[in-house]
Amino acid sequence: MEDRLIIKGIEFKSRLWVGTGKYKDFEETRRAIEASGADVVTVAVRRTNITDRKSENLLDYIDPNKYKILPNTAGCYTVQDALRYSRLAREAGVSDMIKIEVIGDEKTLFPDVIGLLEATEILAKEGFIVFPYTNDDPIMAKRLLDAGAAAVMPLAAPIGSGLGIRNPYNLKIILETIKLPVIVDAGVGTASDVAIAMELGCDAVLLNTAIAGAKDPIAMAEAMKHAVIAGRLAYKAGRIPKKLYATASTTFEGML
Amino acid sequence: MRLKINGENIDNLRAATIKELLGELKIETGRVAVEVNLAVVKKADFETFRLKDGDVVEIVNFVGGG
């Protein structure tokens, strides 16, 4: 049976979603994204360079006809700013999807969930397909869905930290509580972290630094591609229960 | 005309509309969004939206982000 991820009628070809920040150049960005097999690519909204007119555009390398562009509101610390960036992102004309970040603190980049909830509600009413970057709190996940979020994006660990899945139990509770997609966003460090998220039953993983910051981003992108597939298959296959003592794999029958 | 564009004061602009302004700045209209005095301007209105002296204009596009 086909195992497709569909959110608000949009079909996603991969369960790995990737960011476009921190790469050496646009060419490396393009190659890493290609190697990752990702379908969704996040981007940020910033001022156009009005003096250096020859500066290249990210979308010259990431074709919006090939990838689903998910703009974010990175760097926004207030609801007002998150709304402003979201509306500009939509008007840029590639997507109605928005990854909302309302950041609460510079050092941790943890979300300000109160602002996040308010922004989610307003933007969902304006017809945006809202993906809120939230913490791993099952109650907040529920509140965000009630506010009109299309999915929830709980963090695994602080953005860019590479600490991996810090609270698999909370993610499990979110997965049990929430009947809409759960996409782990932020904090994964390597392929096994991605596999763990997928084995828990998460619907997708969004990451950036783990690929862009690797010594060989292209190779890491490929590793992430396989990790998502492996983790998802393992989840669907249903793992064996954990036991304290051994169970022999080989029969005793026929022994001398 | 004098406008404040992306935080910089720019004098002697000839453009009267957003479309003309983007043309004057040699910016492709396809991939940008424009805000005038904190209100987003729809792409469909770029040709008709008239700029006034002293307007605060923001022109944004997409950059790398996670």
Tab-separated table of C-alpha atoms in Angstrom:
chain	number	residue	atom	x	y	z
A	1	MET	CA	0.000	0.000	0.000
A	2	GLU	CA	1.207	3.483	-0.761
A	3	ASP	CA	2.360	5.478	2.202
A	4	ARG	CA	1.816	9.070	1.231
A	5	LEU	CA	1.905	12.188	3.341
A	6	ILE	CA	-1.025	14.456	2.532
A	7	ILE	CA	-1.660	17.742	4.335
A	8	LYS	CA	-4.617	19.969	3.412
A	9	GLY	CA	-4.933	18.143	0.103
A	10	ILE	CA	-1.264	18.657	-0.796
A	11	GLU	CA	0.637	15.442	-1.499
A	12	PHE	CA	4.246	15.339	-0.349
A	13	LYS	CA	6.714	13.099	-2.161
A	14	SER	CA	9.216	12.889	0.671
A	15	ARG	CA	9.020	12.890	4.435
A	16	LEU	CA	12.291	14.776	4.650
A	17	TRP	CA	11.886	18.553	4.601
A	18	VAL	CA	15.015	20.683	4.396
A	19	GLY	CA	16.140	24.236	4.987
A	20	THR	CA	18.343	26.350	2.745
A	21	GLY	CA	20.371	28.290	5.325
A	22	LYS	CA	24.086	28.155	6.145
A	23	TYR	CA	25.323	26.624	2.881
A	24	LYS	CA	28.606	27.742	1.324
A	25	ASP	CA	26.826	28.964	-1.804
A	26	PHE	CA	23.655	28.434	-3.833
A	27	GLU	CA	25.266	25.650	-5.873
A	28	GLU	CA	25.995	23.635	-2.735
A	29	THR	CA	22.435	24.318	-1.559
A	30	ARG	CA	21.083	22.985	-4.829
A	31	ARG	CA	23.223	19.834	-4.760
A	32	ALA	CA	22.455	19.046	-1.110
A	33	ILE	CA	18.720	19.437	-1.613
A	34	GLU	CA	18.829	17.286	-4.693
A	35	ALA	CA	20.749	14.563	-2.802
A	36	SER	CA	18.292	14.706	0.116
A	37	GLY	CA	15.345	13.838	-2.109
A	38	ALA	CA	13.343	16.471	-0.210
A	39	ASP	CA	10.142	17.832	-1.634
A	40	VAL	CA	9.657	20.725	0.776
A	41	VAL	CA	12.284	23.419	1.027
A	42	THR	CA	12.159	26.197	3.589
A	43	VAL	CA	13.243	29.755	2.831
A	44	ALA	CA	13.342	33.039	4.725
A	45	VAL	CA	12.048	36.504	3.828
A	46	ARG	CA	14.612	39.295	3.774
A	47	ARG	CA	15.223	42.665	2.124
A	48	THR	CA	16.221	42.520	-1.540
A	49	ASN	CA	19.629	43.958	-2.276
A	50	ILE	CA	18.756	47.172	-4.093
A	51	THR	CA	22.287	48.360	-4.702
A	52	ASP	CA	24.007	45.218	-5.986
A	53	ARG	CA	21.601	44.311	-8.769
A	54	LYS	CA	23.649	41.402	-10.023
A	55	SER	CA	23.243	39.429	-6.788
A	56	GLU	CA	21.806	36.001	-7.471
A	57	ASN	CA	18.462	34.767	-6.258
A	58	LEU	CA	17.996	31.546	-4.279
A	59	LEU	CA	15.018	30.648	-6.464
A	60	ASP	CA	17.326	30.544	-9.486
A	61	TYR	CA	18.755	27.413	-7.871
A	62	ILE	CA	15.672	26.001	-6.135
A	63	ASP	CA	12.993	25.784	-8.789
A	64	PRO	CA	9.556	26.493	-7.247
A	65	ASN	CA	8.009	24.284	-9.933
A	66	LYS	CA	10.073	21.352	-8.713
A	67	TYR	CA	10.008	21.933	-4.947
A	68	LYS	CA	7.310	23.051	-2.546
A	69	ILE	CA	8.529	26.310	-1.037
A	70	LEU	CA	7.803	26.777	2.657
A	71	PRO	CA	8.648	30.334	3.754
A	72	ASN	CA	9.413	30.868	7.424
A	73	THR	CA	9.215	33.789	9.816
A	74	ALA	CA	12.666	33.168	11.297
A	75	GLY	CA	13.970	36.038	13.360
A	76	CYS	CA	10.504	37.262	14.376
A	77	TYR	CA	10.072	37.892	18.080
A	78	THR	CA	6.567	39.360	18.027
A	79	VAL	CA	3.189	38.309	16.657
A	80	GLN	CA	3.105	41.541	14.634
A	81	ASP	CA	6.391	40.716	12.902
A	82	ALA	CA	5.381	37.110	12.256
A	83	LEU	CA	2.176	38.310	10.582
A	84	ARG	CA	4.054	40.921	8.558
A	85	TYR	CA	6.619	38.435	7.248
A	86	SER	CA	3.922	35.828	6.531
A	87	ARG	CA	1.836	38.226	4.465
A	88	LEU	CA	4.883	39.380	2.504
A	89	ALA	CA	5.906	35.750	1.943
A	90	ARG	CA	2.519	34.904	0.514
A	91	GLU	CA	2.535	37.939	-1.755
A	92	ALA	CA	5.916	36.889	-3.150
A	93	GLY	CA	3.733	34.379	-4.875
A	94	VAL	CA	5.136	30.889	-4.505
A	95	SER	CA	3.138	29.415	-1.654
A	96	ASP	CA	0.256	29.731	0.799
A	97	MET	CA	2.211	27.608	3.247
A	98	ILE	CA	3.985	29.319	6.119
A	99	LYS	CA	6.230	27.997	8.857
A	100	ILE	CA	5.541	30.322	11.750
A	101	GLU	CA	8.272	31.047	14.197
A	102	VAL	CA	7.673	33.452	17.050
A	103	ILE	CA	10.940	33.294	18.919
A	104	GLY	CA	10.991	33.861	22.647
A	105	ASP	CA	14.671	34.067	23.438
A	106	GLU	CA	17.881	34.709	21.548
A	107	LYS	CA	20.011	32.146	23.315
A	108	THR	CA	17.731	29.120	23.067
A	109	LEU	CA	15.580	30.208	20.099
A	110	PHE	CA	12.747	28.447	21.898
A	111	PRO	CA	9.314	29.462	20.649
A	112	ASP	CA	7.153	31.994	22.443
A	113	VAL	CA	4.136	29.704	22.352
A	114	ILE	CA	1.643	32.338	23.452
A	115	GLY	CA	2.571	34.541	20.503
A	116	LEU	CA	2.744	31.491	18.271
A	117	LEU	CA	-0.799	30.484	19.133
A	118	GLU	CA	-2.111	33.972	18.419
A	119	ALA	CA	-0.284	34.201	15.070
A	120	THR	CA	-1.461	30.709	14.074
A	121	GLU	CA	-5.083	31.582	14.689
A	122	ILE	CA	-4.939	34.840	12.715
A	123	LEU	CA	-3.065	33.371	9.734
A	124	ALA	CA	-5.219	30.239	9.535
A	125	LYS	CA	-8.274	32.529	9.324
A	126	GLU	CA	-6.573	34.419	6.480
A	127	GLY	CA	-6.299	31.161	4.545
A	128	PHE	CA	-2.651	30.318	5.153
A	129	ILE	CA	-1.578	26.695	5.511
A	130	VAL	CA	0.091	27.138	8.868
A	131	PHE	CA	2.997	25.057	10.162
A	132	PRO	CA	3.864	26.321	13.645
A	133	TYR	CA	7.336	25.686	15.055
A	134	THR	CA	6.547	24.786	18.644
A	135	ASN	CA	8.081	23.058	21.611
A	136	ASP	CA	7.482	19.415	22.464
A	137	ASP	CA	4.443	20.164	24.614
A	138	PRO	CA	1.375	17.980	23.884
A	139	ILE	CA	-1.034	20.533	25.337
A	140	MET	CA	0.305	23.323	23.139
A	141	ALA	CA	0.183	20.996	20.123
A	142	LYS	CA	-3.519	20.493	20.749
A	143	ARG	CA	-4.128	24.210	21.191
A	144	LEU	CA	-2.336	24.936	17.901
A	145	LEU	CA	-4.493	22.460	16.031
A	146	ASP	CA	-7.620	23.954	17.563
A	147	ALA	CA	-6.348	27.339	16.344
A	148	GLY	CA	-6.240	26.041	12.766
A	149	ALA	CA	-2.700	24.749	12.249
A	150	ALA	CA	-2.296	22.310	9.334
A	151	ALA	CA	0.239	20.271	11.315
A	152	VAL	CA	2.448	20.811	14.311
A	153	MET	CA	6.209	21.087	14.227
A	154	PRO	CA	7.638	20.292	17.626
A	155	LEU	CA	11.351	20.776	18.123
A	156	ALA	CA	13.602	17.811	18.891
A	157	ALA	CA	16.143	20.103	20.574
A	158	PRO	CA	17.193	23.764	20.187
A	159	ILE	CA	17.602	24.962	16.583
A	160	GLY	CA	21.043	24.133	15.223
A	161	SER	CA	22.089	22.311	18.400
A	162	GLY	CA	22.358	18.820	16.886
A	163	LEU	CA	21.349	17.325	20.249
A	164	GLY	CA	18.837	14.954	18.691
A	165	ILE	CA	15.481	13.770	20.059
A	166	ARG	CA	15.629	14.981	23.676
A	167	ASN	CA	12.132	13.938	24.684
A	168	PRO	CA	10.810	10.982	22.707
A	169	TYR	CA	8.092	10.415	25.318
A	170	ASN	CA	6.548	13.829	24.779
A	171	LEU	CA	6.679	13.298	21.024
A	172	LYS	CA	4.875	9.980	21.544
A	173	ILE	CA	2.170	11.699	23.566
A	174	ILE	CA	1.818	14.390	20.893
A	175	LEU	CA	1.471	11.660	18.269
A	176	GLU	CA	-1.222	9.946	20.306
A	177	THR	CA	-3.087	13.149	21.063
A	178	ILE	CA	-2.934	14.862	17.690
A	179	LYS	CA	-4.836	13.481	14.771
A	180	LEU	CA	-3.025	15.683	12.261
A	181	PRO	CA	0.560	15.383	11.001
A	182	VAL	CA	3.458	15.846	13.397
A	183	ILE	CA	6.692	17.056	11.818
A	184	VAL	CA	9.804	17.150	13.961
A	185	ASP	CA	11.541	20.451	13.352
A	186	ALA	CA	14.938	21.487	14.641
A	187	GLY	CA	17.693	19.975	16.718
A	188	VAL	CA	18.554	16.765	14.899
A	189	GLY	CA	22.257	16.141	14.452
A	190	THR	CA	22.680	13.072	12.325
A	191	ALA	CA	20.889	10.302	10.460
A	192	SER	CA	20.077	8.183	13.525
A	193	ASP	CA	18.194	11.119	15.080
A	194	VAL	CA	16.012	11.298	11.992
A	195	ALA	CA	15.443	7.543	12.084
A	196	ILE	CA	14.380	7.750	15.739
A	197	ALA	CA	11.852	10.491	14.970
A	198	MET	CA	10.394	8.443	12.142
A	199	GLU	CA	10.357	5.217	14.194
A	200	LEU	CA	8.309	7.030	16.818
A	201	GLY	CA	5.692	7.591	14.134
A	202	CYS	CA	6.343	11.212	13.242
A	203	ASP	CA	5.052	12.104	9.792
A	204	ALA	CA	8.137	13.978	8.595
A	205	VAL	CA	11.333	15.648	9.750
A	206	LEU	CA	12.472	19.163	8.903
A	207	LEU	CA	16.155	19.941	9.293
A	208	ASN	CA	18.784	22.363	8.048
A	209	THR	CA	21.995	22.620	10.039
A	210	ALA	CA	22.531	18.855	10.311
A	211	ILE	CA	23.086	18.784	6.547
A	212	ALA	CA	24.464	22.276	5.875
A	213	GLY	CA	26.924	22.098	8.775
A	214	ALA	CA	28.222	18.582	8.053
A	215	LYS	CA	31.774	18.212	6.733
A	216	ASP	CA	30.303	16.806	3.533
A	217	PRO	CA	26.787	18.231	3.207
A	218	ILE	CA	25.983	16.312	0.034
A	219	ALA	CA	26.822	12.940	1.630
A	220	MET	CA	24.911	13.860	4.791
A	221	ALA	CA	21.895	14.867	2.690
A	222	GLU	CA	21.892	11.405	1.173
A	223	ALA	CA	22.249	9.800	4.615
A	224	MET	CA	19.204	11.764	5.802
A	225	LYS	CA	17.213	10.618	2.807
A	226	HIS	CA	17.840	6.974	3.710
A	227	ALA	CA	17.254	7.592	7.427
A	228	VAL	CA	13.768	8.938	6.801
A	229	ILE	CA	12.909	5.966	4.613
A	230	ALA	CA	14.398	3.439	7.053
A	231	GLY	CA	12.729	5.007	10.072
A	232	ARG	CA	9.347	5.164	8.404
A	233	LEU	CA	9.560	1.524	7.234
A	234	ALA	CA	10.571	0.394	10.731
A	235	TYR	CA	7.627	2.273	12.207
A	236	LYS	CA	5.203	0.693	9.749
A	237	ALA	CA	6.772	-2.732	10.268
A	238	GLY	CA	6.231	-2.577	14.031
A	239	ARG	CA	9.292	-3.138	16.180
A	240	ILE	CA	9.692	-5.954	18.723
A	241	PRO	CA	9.071	-5.122	22.367
A	242	LYS	CA	12.127	-4.420	24.517
A	243	LYS	CA	12.929	-7.134	27.081
A	244	LEU	CA	15.500	-7.327	29.819
A	245	TYR	CA	16.641	-10.909	29.145
A	246	ALA	CA	17.665	-12.867	26.088
A	247	THR	CA	15.460	-14.981	23.844
A	248	ALA	CA	17.385	-17.496	21.746
A	249	SER	CA	17.099	-17.018	18.011
A	250	THR	CA	18.075	-20.618	17.320
A	251	THR	CA	15.964	-23.636	18.219
A	252	PHE	CA	17.159	-26.207	20.769
A	253	GLU	CA	15.431	-28.968	18.816
A	254	GLY	CA	17.848	-31.441	17.221
A	255	MET	CA	20.685	-30.617	19.551
A	256	LEU	CA	22.997	-33.519	20.410
B	1	MET	CA	10.736	61.967	-5.526
B	2	ARG	CA	12.365	60.791	-2.344
B	3	LEU	CA	11.543	57.362	-0.900
B	4	LYS	CA	12.886	55.322	1.953
B	5	ILE	CA	13.578	51.927	0.406
B	6	ASN	CA	14.763	49.036	2.545
B	7	GLY	CA	15.921	51.467	5.198
B	8	GLU	CA	17.829	53.765	2.843
B	9	ASN	CA	16.741	57.228	1.742
B	10	ILE	CA	16.886	57.437	-2.023
B	11	ASP	CA	16.432	60.741	-3.851
B	12	ASN	CA	15.616	61.759	-7.400
B	13	LEU	CA	13.508	58.749	-8.261
B	14	ARG	CA	11.470	59.090	-11.425
B	15	ALA	CA	9.095	56.173	-10.842
B	16	ALA	CA	5.476	56.973	-10.041
B	17	THR	CA	4.242	53.424	-9.498
B	18	ILE	CA	5.685	50.282	-7.910
B	19	LYS	CA	6.128	48.652	-11.279
B	20	GLU	CA	8.121	51.648	-12.469
B	21	LEU	CA	10.153	51.704	-9.263
B	22	LEU	CA	11.136	48.049	-9.625
B	23	GLY	CA	12.054	48.775	-13.231
B	24	GLU	CA	14.171	51.754	-12.186
B	25	LEU	CA	15.948	49.625	-9.568
B	26	LYS	CA	16.302	46.784	-12.100
B	27	ILE	CA	14.533	44.295	-9.840
B	28	GLU	CA	12.516	41.454	-11.362
B	29	THR	CA	8.911	41.725	-10.207
B	30	GLY	CA	8.288	37.996	-10.243
B	31	ARG	CA	10.077	37.049	-7.035
B	32	VAL	CA	9.620	40.001	-4.747
B	33	ALA	CA	6.943	41.272	-2.422
B	34	VAL	CA	6.472	44.943	-1.703
B	35	GLU	CA	5.196	46.786	1.312
B	36	VAL	CA	4.419	50.513	1.363
B	37	ASN	CA	4.005	52.224	4.736
B	38	LEU	CA	3.608	48.810	6.434
B	39	ALA	CA	0.830	47.567	4.116
B	40	VAL	CA	1.513	44.750	1.661
B	41	VAL	CA	0.793	45.709	-1.947
B	42	LYS	CA	-0.689	42.987	-4.122
B	43	LYS	CA	1.259	42.078	-7.237
B	44	ALA	CA	-1.787	42.811	-9.345
B	45	ASP	CA	-1.679	46.415	-8.089
B	46	PHE	CA	2.020	47.056	-8.854
B	47	GLU	CA	1.117	48.871	-12.058
B	48	THR	CA	-1.518	51.141	-10.563
B	49	PHE	CA	-0.245	51.750	-7.021
B	50	ARG	CA	0.989	55.344	-6.947
B	51	LEU	CA	3.922	56.232	-4.720
B	52	LYS	CA	4.087	59.514	-2.815
B	53	ASP	CA	7.087	61.514	-1.698
B	54	GLY	CA	8.325	60.206	1.653
B	55	ASP	CA	6.733	56.750	1.362
B	56	VAL	CA	8.495	53.973	3.258
B	57	VAL	CA	8.960	51.043	0.891
B	58	GLU	CA	10.184	47.554	1.682
B	59	ILE	CA	11.137	45.179	-1.128
B	60	VAL	CA	11.769	41.608	0.010
B	61	ASN	CA	12.673	38.301	-1.554
B	62	PHE	CA	13.515	34.791	-0.398
B	63	VAL	CA	16.905	33.887	1.012
B	64	GLY	CA	18.295	30.756	2.612
B	65	GLY	CA	16.634	29.783	5.871
B	66	GLY	CA	15.664	26.808	7.977
